């Protein structure tokens, strides 16, 4: 499995500011994914980020609020813009597995964001 | 909406087998069943997956019914470190996972 790191691991931010979360993988991967996990809830997919193309956002998530960059095959960033307390969540990135047939994902440790 | 249904919580005695059920009655023929677990808000950890045959690896066994409408994840000898939320997901040809609410497994000493 891939080794995935995220920075920061946690942060406390003020309302109205923005935070950029970094996701680094130890090997080249085509597909990277960003999830949100609100307190006490399950994971929700925000967007899929492929290198060389615009990110694809899921229903309820927009680029202006969650801009994503994917400059190369080992790195991606997610920005949470103009934050409000409702954005307090754990944000996780994941990458595709190595299976030729199946579609397992491997997840990073997450970034715990608290917005005051 | 998630395509799977799992019990909200389960307890298991340490050393015993933990059997976690999952219903996926609307599963399509090309969809795989994946199991992940999340320990104390860490990133989910991949456990096992299967299509229609039973599967076993070093972590667990996956039993899929013949009609593929349900499956069971088996942790053969549960330890305290297996306490986690376990997610069952069905997906095919895409990495687009839809997570349900999962089962909160508590392993008791």
mmCIF file of C-alpha atoms in Angstrom:
data_model
loop_
_atom_site.group_PDB
_atom_site.id
_atom_site.type_symbol
_atom_site.label_atom_id
_atom_site.label_comp_id
_atom_site.label_asym_id
_atom_site.label_seq_id
_atom_site.Cartn_x
_atom_site.Cartn_y
_atom_site.Cartn_z
ATOM 1 C CA UNK A 1 0.000 0.000 0.000
ATOM 2 C CA UNK A 2 1.022 3.610 -0.535
ATOM 3 C CA UNK A 3 2.344 5.775 2.287
ATOM 4 C CA UNK A 4 0.299 8.955 2.501
ATOM 5 C CA UNK A 5 0.992 11.992 4.631
ATOM 6 C CA UNK A 6 -1.117 15.071 5.242
ATOM 7 C CA UNK A 7 -0.214 18.498 6.527
ATOM 8 C CA UNK A 8 -1.264 19.966 8.839
ATOM 9 C CA UNK A 9 -2.485 17.141 11.037
ATOM 10 C CA UNK A 10 -4.786 19.575 12.805
ATOM 11 C CA UNK A 11 -5.516 23.267 12.908
ATOM 12 C CA UNK A 12 -7.769 25.766 14.599
ATOM 13 C CA UNK A 13 -8.839 28.607 12.328
ATOM 14 C CA UNK A 14 -10.905 31.752 12.522
ATOM 15 C CA UNK A 15 -14.130 32.242 10.653
ATOM 16 C CA UNK A 16 -13.657 33.806 7.228
ATOM 17 C CA UNK A 17 -10.105 32.596 6.700
ATOM 18 C CA UNK A 18 -8.864 29.838 4.384
ATOM 19 C CA UNK A 19 -6.724 26.768 5.016
ATOM 20 C CA UNK A 20 -4.781 24.720 2.494
ATOM 21 C CA UNK A 21 -4.292 21.044 3.277
ATOM 22 C CA UNK A 22 -1.489 19.120 1.629
ATOM 23 C CA UNK A 23 -1.474 15.455 0.678
ATOM 24 C CA UNK A 24 1.782 13.726 -0.260
ATOM 25 C CA UNK A 25 2.123 10.162 -1.548
ATOM 26 C CA UNK A 26 5.317 8.118 -1.667
ATOM 27 C CA UNK A 27 4.635 6.832 -5.167
ATOM 28 C CA UNK A 28 3.054 8.072 -8.360
ATOM 29 C CA UNK A 29 -0.695 7.651 -8.548
ATOM 30 C CA UNK A 30 -3.173 8.760 -11.151
ATOM 31 C CA UNK A 31 -6.186 9.326 -8.962
ATOM 32 C CA UNK A 32 -6.386 11.150 -5.649
ATOM 33 C CA UNK A 33 -9.541 11.801 -3.681
ATOM 34 C CA UNK A 34 -10.593 14.235 -0.994
ATOM 35 C CA UNK A 35 -13.157 13.359 1.668
ATOM 36 C CA UNK A 36 -14.802 15.193 4.518
ATOM 37 C CA UNK A 37 -15.862 13.589 7.764
ATOM 38 C CA UNK A 38 -18.003 15.806 9.937
ATOM 39 C CA UNK A 39 -18.062 15.163 13.691
ATOM 40 C CA UNK A 40 -19.662 11.808 14.459
ATOM 41 C CA UNK A 41 -20.459 11.185 10.806
ATOM 42 C CA UNK A 42 -19.269 8.954 8.023
ATOM 43 C CA UNK A 43 -17.011 10.001 5.143
ATOM 44 C CA UNK A 44 -18.317 12.017 2.213
ATOM 45 C CA UNK A 45 -16.436 12.329 -1.053
ATOM 46 C CA UNK A 46 -15.701 15.962 -1.952
ATOM 47 C CA UNK A 47 -13.888 15.552 -5.257
ATOM 48 C CA UNK A 48 -11.637 13.429 -7.413
ATOM 49 C CA UNK A 49 -8.337 14.964 -8.506
ATOM 50 C CA UNK A 50 -6.508 13.581 -11.512
ATOM 51 C CA UNK A 51 -3.178 14.991 -12.553
ATOM 52 C CA UNK A 52 -3.438 17.192 -15.609
ATOM 53 C CA UNK A 53 -7.154 17.836 -15.424
ATOM 54 C CA UNK A 54 -9.658 19.800 -13.412
ATOM 55 C CA UNK A 55 -10.967 18.167 -10.273
ATOM 56 C CA UNK A 56 -14.397 16.573 -10.432
ATOM 57 C CA UNK A 57 -16.650 17.671 -7.605
ATOM 58 C CA UNK A 58 -19.509 15.734 -6.031
ATOM 59 C CA UNK A 59 -22.958 17.146 -5.562
ATOM 60 C CA UNK A 60 -22.993 19.745 -2.831
ATOM 61 C CA UNK A 61 -19.343 20.723 -3.211
ATOM 62 C CA UNK A 62 -18.085 23.562 -5.433
ATOM 63 C CA UNK A 63 -14.707 24.675 -6.634
ATOM 64 C CA UNK A 64 -15.001 28.158 -5.160
ATOM 65 C CA UNK A 65 -15.357 26.717 -1.681
ATOM 66 C CA UNK A 66 -12.945 23.771 -2.052
ATOM 67 C CA UNK A 67 -10.355 24.559 -4.725
ATOM 68 C CA UNK A 68 -8.039 21.647 -5.435
ATOM 69 C CA UNK A 69 -4.634 21.509 -7.058
ATOM 70 C CA UNK A 70 -2.914 18.443 -8.482
ATOM 71 C CA UNK A 71 0.432 19.617 -9.836
ATOM 72 C CA UNK A 72 2.041 16.179 -10.150
ATOM 73 C CA UNK A 73 1.474 12.479 -9.578
ATOM 74 C CA UNK A 74 2.484 12.492 -5.902
ATOM 75 C CA UNK A 75 0.907 15.640 -4.488
ATOM 76 C CA UNK A 76 -2.398 17.437 -4.102
ATOM 77 C CA UNK A 77 -3.845 20.275 -2.068
ATOM 78 C CA UNK A 78 -7.346 21.044 -0.884
ATOM 79 C CA UNK A 79 -8.212 24.558 0.241
ATOM 80 C CA UNK A 80 -11.167 25.205 2.504
ATOM 81 C CA UNK A 81 -12.131 28.788 1.695
ATOM 82 C CA UNK A 82 -13.967 31.422 3.680
ATOM 83 C CA UNK A 83 -14.407 29.023 6.554
ATOM 84 C CA UNK A 84 -17.348 28.858 8.918
ATOM 85 C CA UNK A 85 -17.849 26.659 11.997
ATOM 86 C CA UNK A 86 -19.809 24.237 9.794
ATOM 87 C CA UNK A 87 -16.547 23.420 8.019
ATOM 88 C CA UNK A 88 -15.146 21.894 11.191
ATOM 89 C CA UNK A 89 -14.390 18.353 10.086
ATOM 90 C CA UNK A 90 -11.671 15.846 9.412
ATOM 91 C CA UNK A 91 -10.441 16.142 5.831
ATOM 92 C CA UNK A 92 -8.883 13.044 4.317
ATOM 93 C CA UNK A 93 -7.120 12.343 1.082
ATOM 94 C CA UNK A 94 -6.910 8.916 -0.466
ATOM 95 C CA UNK A 95 -5.260 7.340 -3.494
ATOM 96 C CA UNK A 96 -6.019 4.460 -5.775
ATOM 97 C CA UNK A 97 -4.663 1.054 -4.938
ATOM 98 C CA UNK A 98 -2.549 -1.094 -7.152
ATOM 99 C CA UNK A 99 -5.137 -3.663 -8.056
ATOM 100 C CA UNK A 100 -5.464 -4.211 -11.772
ATOM 101 C CA UNK A 101 -9.096 -5.205 -11.525
ATOM 102 C CA UNK A 102 -10.446 -3.829 -8.293
ATOM 103 C CA UNK A 103 -10.628 -0.336 -6.920
ATOM 104 C CA UNK A 104 -9.395 -0.296 -3.361
ATOM 105 C CA UNK A 105 -8.297 3.024 -1.926
ATOM 106 C CA UNK A 106 -5.677 3.899 0.656
ATOM 107 C CA UNK A 107 -6.293 6.798 2.994
ATOM 108 C CA UNK A 108 -4.108 9.391 4.609
ATOM 109 C CA UNK A 109 -4.222 10.095 8.364
ATOM 110 C CA UNK A 110 -6.533 13.080 7.976
ATOM 111 C CA UNK A 111 -6.455 16.760 8.916
ATOM 112 C CA UNK A 112 -8.651 17.757 11.849
ATOM 113 C CA UNK A 113 -9.962 21.265 11.289
ATOM 114 C CA UNK A 114 -11.754 23.335 13.911
ATOM 115 C CA UNK A 115 -13.255 26.669 12.875
ATOM 116 C CA UNK A 116 -14.107 29.148 15.605
ATOM 117 C CA UNK B 1 -27.279 7.147 -0.497
ATOM 118 C CA UNK B 2 -25.145 4.245 0.606
ATOM 119 C CA UNK B 3 -25.953 0.907 -0.998
ATOM 120 C CA UNK B 4 -25.177 -1.005 2.186
ATOM 121 C CA UNK B 5 -26.854 -1.512 5.544
ATOM 122 C CA UNK B 6 -24.938 -2.436 8.667
ATOM 123 C CA UNK B 7 -25.842 -2.720 12.354
ATOM 124 C CA UNK B 8 -24.972 0.415 14.241
ATOM 125 C CA UNK B 9 -22.896 -1.292 16.899
ATOM 126 C CA UNK B 10 -21.687 -4.666 18.116
ATOM 127 C CA UNK B 11 -19.712 -6.018 21.054
ATOM 128 C CA UNK B 12 -17.325 -8.943 20.938
ATOM 129 C CA UNK B 13 -15.298 -10.634 23.655
ATOM 130 C CA UNK B 14 -11.555 -10.534 23.239
ATOM 131 C CA UNK B 15 -10.237 -13.714 21.644
ATOM 132 C CA UNK B 16 -13.575 -14.567 20.102
ATOM 133 C CA UNK B 17 -14.494 -14.283 16.448
ATOM 134 C CA UNK B 18 -16.193 -11.037 15.476
ATOM 135 C CA UNK B 19 -18.778 -11.478 12.727
ATOM 136 C CA UNK B 20 -19.860 -8.217 11.123
ATOM 137 C CA UNK B 21 -22.806 -8.453 8.714
ATOM 138 C CA UNK B 22 -23.575 -6.208 5.764
ATOM 139 C CA UNK B 23 -26.634 -6.139 3.534
ATOM 140 C CA UNK B 24 -26.242 -5.017 -0.062
ATOM 141 C CA UNK B 25 -29.396 -6.307 -1.679
ATOM 142 C CA UNK B 26 -29.150 -3.978 -4.701
ATOM 143 C CA UNK B 27 -25.585 -4.927 -5.585
ATOM 144 C CA UNK B 28 -24.868 -5.117 -9.305
ATOM 145 C CA UNK B 29 -23.114 -8.005 -11.002
ATOM 146 C CA UNK B 30 -19.874 -6.124 -11.489
ATOM 147 C CA UNK B 31 -19.697 -4.512 -8.059
ATOM 148 C CA UNK B 32 -17.143 -5.583 -5.517
ATOM 149 C CA UNK B 33 -17.641 -5.593 -1.761
ATOM 150 C CA UNK B 34 -14.955 -3.696 0.165
ATOM 151 C CA UNK B 35 -14.372 -3.555 3.894
ATOM 152 C CA UNK B 36 -12.520 -0.798 5.701
ATOM 153 C CA UNK B 37 -12.136 0.101 9.320
ATOM 154 C CA UNK B 38 -11.488 3.410 11.017
ATOM 155 C CA UNK B 39 -9.796 3.475 14.374
ATOM 156 C CA UNK B 40 -10.457 6.548 16.483
ATOM 157 C CA UNK B 41 -10.789 9.059 13.628
ATOM 158 C CA UNK B 42 -7.633 7.954 11.830
ATOM 159 C CA UNK B 43 -7.840 7.424 8.073
ATOM 160 C CA UNK B 44 -9.821 4.326 7.090
ATOM 161 C CA UNK B 45 -7.735 1.203 6.709
ATOM 162 C CA UNK B 46 -8.392 -1.234 3.876
ATOM 163 C CA UNK B 47 -9.174 -4.742 5.137
ATOM 164 C CA UNK B 48 -10.383 -6.967 2.340
ATOM 165 C CA UNK B 49 -12.545 -7.088 -0.756
ATOM 166 C CA UNK B 50 -14.360 -9.698 -2.829
ATOM 167 C CA UNK B 51 -16.624 -10.198 -5.809
ATOM 168 C CA UNK B 52 -18.422 -13.495 -5.246
ATOM 169 C CA UNK B 53 -15.964 -15.959 -3.793
ATOM 170 C CA UNK B 54 -15.045 -16.040 -0.139
ATOM 171 C CA UNK B 55 -11.744 -14.348 0.573
ATOM 172 C CA UNK B 56 -9.202 -14.558 3.363
ATOM 173 C CA UNK B 57 -6.119 -12.554 4.164
ATOM 174 C CA UNK B 58 -3.950 -11.975 7.201
ATOM 175 C CA UNK B 59 -6.484 -9.615 8.732
ATOM 176 C CA UNK B 60 -9.866 -11.164 8.097
ATOM 177 C CA UNK B 61 -12.165 -13.403 6.094
ATOM 178 C CA UNK B 62 -14.979 -12.254 3.866
ATOM 179 C CA UNK B 63 -17.976 -14.484 3.318
ATOM 180 C CA UNK B 64 -20.312 -13.451 0.483
ATOM 181 C CA UNK B 65 -23.661 -15.195 0.088
ATOM 182 C CA UNK B 66 -24.360 -17.000 -3.144
ATOM 183 C CA UNK B 67 -26.902 -14.380 -4.233
ATOM 184 C CA UNK B 68 -24.372 -11.665 -3.258
ATOM 185 C CA UNK B 69 -27.018 -9.728 -1.398
ATOM 186 C CA UNK B 70 -25.142 -9.857 1.878
ATOM 187 C CA UNK B 71 -21.716 -10.515 3.275
ATOM 188 C CA UNK B 72 -19.987 -11.053 6.604
ATOM 189 C CA UNK B 73 -16.579 -9.874 7.678
ATOM 190 C CA UNK B 74 -14.969 -12.225 10.155
ATOM 191 C CA UNK B 75 -12.157 -11.247 12.495
ATOM 192 C CA UNK B 76 -11.164 -14.699 13.728
ATOM 193 C CA UNK B 77 -9.631 -13.741 17.087
ATOM 194 C CA UNK B 78 -10.636 -10.216 18.004
ATOM 195 C CA UNK B 79 -8.251 -8.143 20.103
ATOM 196 C CA UNK B 80 -8.757 -4.823 21.863
ATOM 197 C CA UNK B 81 -6.951 -3.150 18.959
ATOM 198 C CA UNK B 82 -9.746 -4.255 16.635
ATOM 199 C CA UNK B 83 -12.120 -1.797 18.318
ATOM 200 C CA UNK B 84 -13.102 0.485 15.440
ATOM 201 C CA UNK B 85 -15.859 1.516 13.061
ATOM 202 C CA UNK B 86 -16.136 -1.001 10.218
ATOM 203 C CA UNK B 87 -17.455 0.113 6.840
ATOM 204 C CA UNK B 88 -18.842 -2.108 4.113
ATOM 205 C CA UNK B 89 -18.857 -0.509 0.635
ATOM 206 C CA UNK B 90 -19.929 -1.738 -2.781
ATOM 207 C CA UNK B 91 -18.460 -0.193 -5.900
ATOM 208 C CA UNK B 92 -17.545 -1.129 -9.441
ATOM 209 C CA UNK B 93 -15.331 0.273 -12.126
ATOM 210 C CA UNK B 94 -14.923 3.456 -10.194
ATOM 211 C CA UNK B 95 -13.261 4.692 -7.079
ATOM 212 C CA UNK B 96 -16.370 6.583 -6.115
ATOM 213 C CA UNK B 97 -17.062 5.174 -2.690
ATOM 214 C CA UNK B 98 -20.258 5.932 -0.834
ATOM 215 C CA UNK B 99 -19.703 5.325 2.852
ATOM 216 C CA UNK B 100 -22.607 4.258 5.012
ATOM 217 C CA UNK B 101 -22.759 4.714 8.744
ATOM 218 C CA UNK B 102 -20.700 1.586 9.480
ATOM 219 C CA UNK B 103 -20.696 -0.710 12.511
ATOM 220 C CA UNK B 104 -18.999 0.416 15.701
ATOM 221 C CA UNK B 105 -17.292 -2.728 17.022
ATOM 222 C CA UNK B 106 -16.227 -2.749 20.628
ATOM 223 C CA UNK B 107 -13.967 -5.581 21.717
ATOM 224 C CA UNK B 108 -14.356 -6.265 25.420
ATOM 225 C CA UNK B 109 -11.593 -7.525 27.687
#
